[in-house]
């Protein structure tokens, strides 16, 4: 009755919860800023540096104080693990590109594939490691087999020099 006859809609809640899309955007930006700022300064790969970047991104992107506090606490809780993961990655390769769009045209099919890589690392042997940041649970093997093809497409684009200034090369890990 209220909705159809009176045409009233519920008010927006006082504390609107941020959605999954915003969470993904925020965490991608946190990682991008952190990697950019530590690319040439490996000594800055610390939990404090990561949390500082997270606080700046949250202040910019998340207008809800309570949500900012909760998200920063969650990032702080996993900061040591993220930093150790980054140290391990840097032992294998160096960051070559972040949030990089690439494309590959298949002339015989008249089709162009495009993909945006969250992160592309390059080894000393000119091999690529591709990363796709996830904020939720990783996809199951079944989902990867039939639906989650993003990294496979990015690997094909990287091998064919589709990421502009990055040279062609084999993909070691995707």
PDB file of C-alpha atoms in Angstrom:
ATOM      1  CA  UNK A   1       0.000   0.000   0.000  1.00  0.00           C
ATOM      2  CA  UNK A   2       2.698   2.463   1.000  1.00  0.00           C
ATOM      3  CA  UNK A   3       4.767   1.781  -2.100  1.00  0.00           C
ATOM      4  CA  UNK A   4       2.013   1.430  -4.721  1.00  0.00           C
ATOM      5  CA  UNK A   5      -0.739   3.739  -3.526  1.00  0.00           C
ATOM      6  CA  UNK A   6       1.154   6.404  -1.599  1.00  0.00           C
ATOM      7  CA  UNK A   7       4.249   6.006  -3.779  1.00  0.00           C
ATOM      8  CA  UNK A   8       6.578   6.279  -0.839  1.00  0.00           C
ATOM      9  CA  UNK A   9      10.016   4.754  -0.889  1.00  0.00           C
ATOM     10  CA  UNK A  10      12.161   3.865   2.106  1.00  0.00           C
ATOM     11  CA  UNK A  11      14.675   6.504   3.106  1.00  0.00           C
ATOM     12  CA  UNK A  12      18.319   5.813   2.526  1.00  0.00           C
ATOM     13  CA  UNK A  13      19.899   4.472   5.714  1.00  0.00           C
ATOM     14  CA  UNK A  14      21.909   6.888   7.834  1.00  0.00           C
ATOM     15  CA  UNK A  15      24.935   4.603   7.574  1.00  0.00           C
ATOM     16  CA  UNK A  16      24.919   3.249   4.036  1.00  0.00           C
ATOM     17  CA  UNK A  17      27.127   0.216   3.693  1.00  0.00           C
ATOM     18  CA  UNK A  18      29.681   0.363   0.909  1.00  0.00           C
ATOM     19  CA  UNK A  19      29.238  -2.282  -1.752  1.00  0.00           C
ATOM     20  CA  UNK A  20      31.576  -4.932  -3.167  1.00  0.00           C
ATOM     21  CA  UNK A  21      32.374  -2.867  -6.237  1.00  0.00           C
ATOM     22  CA  UNK A  22      33.674   0.028  -4.153  1.00  0.00           C
ATOM     23  CA  UNK A  23      35.656  -2.364  -1.969  1.00  0.00           C
ATOM     24  CA  UNK A  24      37.363  -3.800  -5.040  1.00  0.00           C
ATOM     25  CA  UNK A  25      38.114  -0.345  -6.439  1.00  0.00           C
ATOM     26  CA  UNK A  26      39.560   0.817  -3.126  1.00  0.00           C
ATOM     27  CA  UNK A  27      41.755  -2.234  -2.606  1.00  0.00           C
ATOM     28  CA  UNK A  28      43.045  -2.090  -6.186  1.00  0.00           C
ATOM     29  CA  UNK A  29      43.975   1.550  -5.680  1.00  0.00           C
ATOM     30  CA  UNK A  30      45.669   0.802  -2.347  1.00  0.00           C
ATOM     31  CA  UNK A  31      47.819  -1.868  -3.972  1.00  0.00           C
ATOM     32  CA  UNK A  32      48.559   0.313  -7.006  1.00  0.00           C
ATOM     33  CA  UNK A  33      49.727   3.239  -4.859  1.00  0.00           C
ATOM     34  CA  UNK A  34      51.746   0.963  -2.598  1.00  0.00           C
ATOM     35  CA  UNK A  35      53.515  -0.742  -5.515  1.00  0.00           C
ATOM     36  CA  UNK A  36      54.157   2.565  -7.298  1.00  0.00           C
ATOM     37  CA  UNK A  37      55.664   4.125  -4.179  1.00  0.00           C
ATOM     38  CA  UNK A  38      57.872   1.131  -3.418  1.00  0.00           C
ATOM     39  CA  UNK A  39      58.881   0.220  -6.976  1.00  0.00           C
ATOM     40  CA  UNK A  40      62.268   1.915  -6.659  1.00  0.00           C
ATOM     41  CA  UNK A  41      62.415   1.876  -2.863  1.00  0.00           C
ATOM     42  CA  UNK A  42      62.286  -1.733  -1.628  1.00  0.00           C
ATOM     43  CA  UNK A  43      63.110  -0.543   1.887  1.00  0.00           C
ATOM     44  CA  UNK A  44      59.659   1.063   2.004  1.00  0.00           C
ATOM     45  CA  UNK A  45      57.888  -2.283   1.600  1.00  0.00           C
ATOM     46  CA  UNK A  46      56.548  -2.231   5.148  1.00  0.00           C
ATOM     47  CA  UNK A  47      53.212  -2.722   6.837  1.00  0.00           C
ATOM     48  CA  UNK A  48      53.309   0.917   8.006  1.00  0.00           C
ATOM     49  CA  UNK A  49      53.768   2.146   4.432  1.00  0.00           C
ATOM     50  CA  UNK A  50      50.927  -0.059   3.185  1.00  0.00           C
ATOM     51  CA  UNK A  51      48.602   1.131   5.946  1.00  0.00           C
ATOM     52  CA  UNK A  52      49.510   4.752   5.245  1.00  0.00           C
ATOM     53  CA  UNK A  53      48.542   4.337   1.578  1.00  0.00           C
ATOM     54  CA  UNK A  54      45.354   2.551   2.615  1.00  0.00           C
ATOM     55  CA  UNK A  55      44.384   5.412   4.932  1.00  0.00           C
ATOM     56  CA  UNK A  56      44.934   7.965   2.145  1.00  0.00           C
ATOM     57  CA  UNK A  57      42.874   6.003  -0.379  1.00  0.00           C
ATOM     58  CA  UNK A  58      40.092   5.382   2.129  1.00  0.00           C
ATOM     59  CA  UNK A  59      39.965   9.083   2.995  1.00  0.00           C
ATOM     60  CA  UNK A  60      39.663   9.894  -0.718  1.00  0.00           C
ATOM     61  CA  UNK A  61      37.207   7.209  -1.780  1.00  0.00           C
ATOM     62  CA  UNK A  62      35.040   6.176   1.165  1.00  0.00           C
ATOM     63  CA  UNK A  63      32.794   8.912   2.583  1.00  0.00           C
ATOM     64  CA  UNK A  64      31.546   6.845   5.528  1.00  0.00           C
ATOM     65  CA  UNK A  65      33.706   7.187   8.631  1.00  0.00           C
ATOM     66  CA  UNK A  66      32.656   3.895  10.182  1.00  0.00           C
ATOM     67  CA  UNK A  67      33.331   2.003   6.953  1.00  0.00           C
ATOM     68  CA  UNK A  68      36.765   3.641   6.642  1.00  0.00           C
ATOM     69  CA  UNK A  69      37.647   2.567  10.176  1.00  0.00           C
ATOM     70  CA  UNK A  70      36.505  -1.023   9.621  1.00  0.00           C
ATOM     71  CA  UNK A  71      38.275  -1.345   6.278  1.00  0.00           C
ATOM     72  CA  UNK A  72      41.505   0.141   7.607  1.00  0.00           C
ATOM     73  CA  UNK A  73      41.391  -2.283  10.539  1.00  0.00           C
ATOM     74  CA  UNK A  74      40.952  -5.193   8.118  1.00  0.00           C
ATOM     75  CA  UNK A  75      43.845  -4.027   5.948  1.00  0.00           C
ATOM     76  CA  UNK A  76      46.012  -3.528   9.030  1.00  0.00           C
ATOM     77  CA  UNK A  77      45.196  -7.074  10.142  1.00  0.00           C
ATOM     78  CA  UNK A  78      46.527  -8.557   6.866  1.00  0.00           C
ATOM     79  CA  UNK A  79      49.265  -5.958   6.213  1.00  0.00           C
ATOM     80  CA  UNK A  80      52.138  -8.180   7.367  1.00  0.00           C
ATOM     81  CA  UNK A  81      50.970 -10.989   5.077  1.00  0.00           C
ATOM     82  CA  UNK A  82      50.566  -8.593   2.120  1.00  0.00           C
ATOM     83  CA  UNK A  83      54.030  -7.132   2.727  1.00  0.00           C
ATOM     84  CA  UNK A  84      55.648 -10.579   2.956  1.00  0.00           C
ATOM     85  CA  UNK A  85      53.853 -11.579  -0.266  1.00  0.00           C
ATOM     86  CA  UNK A  86      55.222  -8.461  -1.945  1.00  0.00           C
ATOM     87  CA  UNK A  87      58.753  -9.182  -0.742  1.00  0.00           C
ATOM     88  CA  UNK A  88      58.435 -12.704  -2.202  1.00  0.00           C
ATOM     89  CA  UNK A  89      57.140 -11.314  -5.517  1.00  0.00           C
ATOM     90  CA  UNK A  90      60.050  -8.860  -5.769  1.00  0.00           C
ATOM     91  CA  UNK A  91      62.508 -11.739  -5.387  1.00  0.00           C
ATOM     92  CA  UNK A  92      61.052 -13.238  -8.576  1.00  0.00           C
ATOM     93  CA  UNK A  93      60.498 -10.126 -10.696  1.00  0.00           C
ATOM     94  CA  UNK A  94      60.020  -6.366 -10.726  1.00  0.00           C
ATOM     95  CA  UNK A  95      56.752  -4.503 -11.318  1.00  0.00           C
ATOM     96  CA  UNK A  96      56.646  -3.433 -14.979  1.00  0.00           C
ATOM     97  CA  UNK A  97      53.059  -2.161 -15.293  1.00  0.00           C
ATOM     98  CA  UNK A  98      50.027  -1.524 -13.109  1.00  0.00           C
ATOM     99  CA  UNK A  99      46.401  -1.292 -14.258  1.00  0.00           C
ATOM    100  CA  UNK A 100      47.607  -1.685 -17.851  1.00  0.00           C
ATOM    101  CA  UNK A 101      45.203  -2.103 -20.757  1.00  0.00           C
ATOM    102  CA  UNK A 102      46.294  -4.306 -23.620  1.00  0.00           C
ATOM    103  CA  UNK A 103      44.755  -5.564 -26.820  1.00  0.00           C
ATOM    104  CA  UNK A 104      45.289  -8.223 -29.411  1.00  0.00           C
ATOM    105  CA  UNK A 105      43.634  -8.204 -32.826  1.00  0.00           C
ATOM    106  CA  UNK A 106      42.880 -11.529 -34.463  1.00  0.00           C
ATOM    107  CA  UNK A 107      42.775 -10.408 -38.105  1.00  0.00           C
ATOM    108  CA  UNK A 108      41.535 -13.722 -39.492  1.00  0.00           C
ATOM    109  CA  UNK A 109      38.507 -13.518 -37.197  1.00  0.00           C
ATOM    110  CA  UNK A 110      38.050  -9.742 -37.407  1.00  0.00           C
ATOM    111  CA  UNK A 111      38.075  -9.626 -33.623  1.00  0.00           C
ATOM    112  CA  UNK A 112      39.998  -7.585 -31.054  1.00  0.00           C
ATOM    113  CA  UNK A 113      40.455  -8.800 -27.479  1.00  0.00           C
ATOM    114  CA  UNK A 114      41.104  -6.282 -24.730  1.00  0.00           C
ATOM    115  CA  UNK A 115      42.024  -6.806 -21.111  1.00  0.00           C
ATOM    116  CA  UNK A 116      43.196  -4.721 -18.211  1.00  0.00           C
ATOM    117  CA  UNK A 117      45.953  -6.306 -16.158  1.00  0.00           C
ATOM    118  CA  UNK A 118      46.033  -5.357 -12.480  1.00  0.00           C
ATOM    119  CA  UNK A 119      49.768  -5.947 -12.390  1.00  0.00           C
ATOM    120  CA  UNK A 120      52.456  -7.201 -14.745  1.00  0.00           C
ATOM    121  CA  UNK A 121      55.886  -8.106 -13.378  1.00  0.00           C
ATOM    122  CA  UNK A 122      58.951  -8.820 -15.500  1.00  0.00           C
ATOM    123  CA  UNK A 123      61.803 -11.171 -14.586  1.00  0.00           C
ATOM    124  CA  UNK A 124      65.452 -10.631 -15.482  1.00  0.00           C
ATOM    125  CA  UNK A 125      64.951 -13.253 -18.224  1.00  0.00           C
ATOM    126  CA  UNK A 126      62.137 -11.159 -19.761  1.00  0.00           C
ATOM    127  CA  UNK A 127      59.378 -13.485 -18.585  1.00  0.00           C
ATOM    128  CA  UNK A 128      56.074 -12.135 -17.331  1.00  0.00           C
ATOM    129  CA  UNK A 129      54.178 -12.774 -14.130  1.00  0.00           C
ATOM    130  CA  UNK A 130      50.570 -11.577 -14.225  1.00  0.00           C
ATOM    131  CA  UNK A 131      48.498 -10.797 -11.136  1.00  0.00           C
ATOM    132  CA  UNK A 132      44.786 -10.230 -10.711  1.00  0.00           C
ATOM    133  CA  UNK A 133      43.851  -8.832  -7.307  1.00  0.00           C
ATOM    134  CA  UNK A 134      40.784 -10.423  -5.723  1.00  0.00           C
ATOM    135  CA  UNK A 135      38.889  -9.123  -2.732  1.00  0.00           C
ATOM    136  CA  UNK A 136      36.706 -12.177  -2.245  1.00  0.00           C
ATOM    137  CA  UNK A 137      37.202 -15.896  -2.289  1.00  0.00           C
ATOM    138  CA  UNK A 138      39.277 -17.200  -5.197  1.00  0.00           C
ATOM    139  CA  UNK A 139      37.264 -18.853  -7.972  1.00  0.00           C
ATOM    140  CA  UNK A 140      36.854 -22.618  -7.863  1.00  0.00           C
ATOM    141  CA  UNK A 141      38.673 -24.863 -10.349  1.00  0.00           C
ATOM    142  CA  UNK A 142      35.366 -25.374 -12.167  1.00  0.00           C
ATOM    143  CA  UNK A 143      34.774 -21.620 -12.483  1.00  0.00           C
ATOM    144  CA  UNK A 144      38.322 -21.104 -13.684  1.00  0.00           C
ATOM    145  CA  UNK A 145      37.875 -23.807 -16.293  1.00  0.00           C
ATOM    146  CA  UNK A 146      34.715 -22.356 -17.831  1.00  0.00           C
ATOM    147  CA  UNK A 147      34.373 -18.715 -16.799  1.00  0.00           C
ATOM    148  CA  UNK A 148      37.482 -17.103 -15.305  1.00  0.00           C
ATOM    149  CA  UNK A 149      39.548 -16.534 -18.453  1.00  0.00           C
ATOM    150  CA  UNK A 150      40.870 -13.039 -17.732  1.00  0.00           C
ATOM    151  CA  UNK A 151      44.423 -14.086 -16.846  1.00  0.00           C
ATOM    152  CA  UNK A 152      44.617 -16.463 -19.799  1.00  0.00           C
ATOM    153  CA  UNK A 153      43.620 -13.649 -22.157  1.00  0.00           C
ATOM    154  CA  UNK A 154      46.126 -11.309 -20.522  1.00  0.00           C
ATOM    155  CA  UNK A 155      48.842 -13.945 -20.955  1.00  0.00           C
ATOM    156  CA  UNK A 156      48.075 -14.269 -24.668  1.00  0.00           C
ATOM    157  CA  UNK A 157      48.105 -10.474 -25.068  1.00  0.00           C
ATOM    158  CA  UNK A 158      51.435 -10.212 -23.202  1.00  0.00           C
ATOM    159  CA  UNK A 159      53.043 -12.919 -25.329  1.00  0.00           C
ATOM    160  CA  UNK A 160      52.020 -11.031 -28.485  1.00  0.00           C
ATOM    161  CA  UNK A 161      53.268  -7.598 -27.250  1.00  0.00           C
ATOM    162  CA  UNK A 162      49.740  -6.272 -26.824  1.00  0.00           C
ATOM    163  CA  UNK A 163      50.594  -4.208 -23.743  1.00  0.00           C
ATOM    164  CA  UNK A 164      52.063  -1.297 -25.767  1.00  0.00           C
ATOM    165  CA  UNK A 165      55.636  -0.559 -24.670  1.00  0.00           C
ATOM    166  CA  UNK A 166      56.138  -3.958 -23.029  1.00  0.00           C
ATOM    167  CA  UNK A 167      58.020  -6.313 -25.366  1.00  0.00           C
ATOM    168  CA  UNK A 168      56.628  -9.748 -26.241  1.00  0.00           C
ATOM    169  CA  UNK A 169      57.684 -12.515 -23.932  1.00  0.00           C
ATOM    170  CA  UNK A 170      56.666 -15.776 -22.352  1.00  0.00           C
ATOM    171  CA  UNK A 171      54.337 -15.756 -19.366  1.00  0.00           C
ATOM    172  CA  UNK A 172      55.848 -17.636 -16.462  1.00  0.00           C
ATOM    173  CA  UNK A 173      52.833 -17.285 -14.165  1.00  0.00           C
ATOM    174  CA  UNK A 174      49.294 -15.996 -14.498  1.00  0.00           C
TER     175      UNK A 174
END
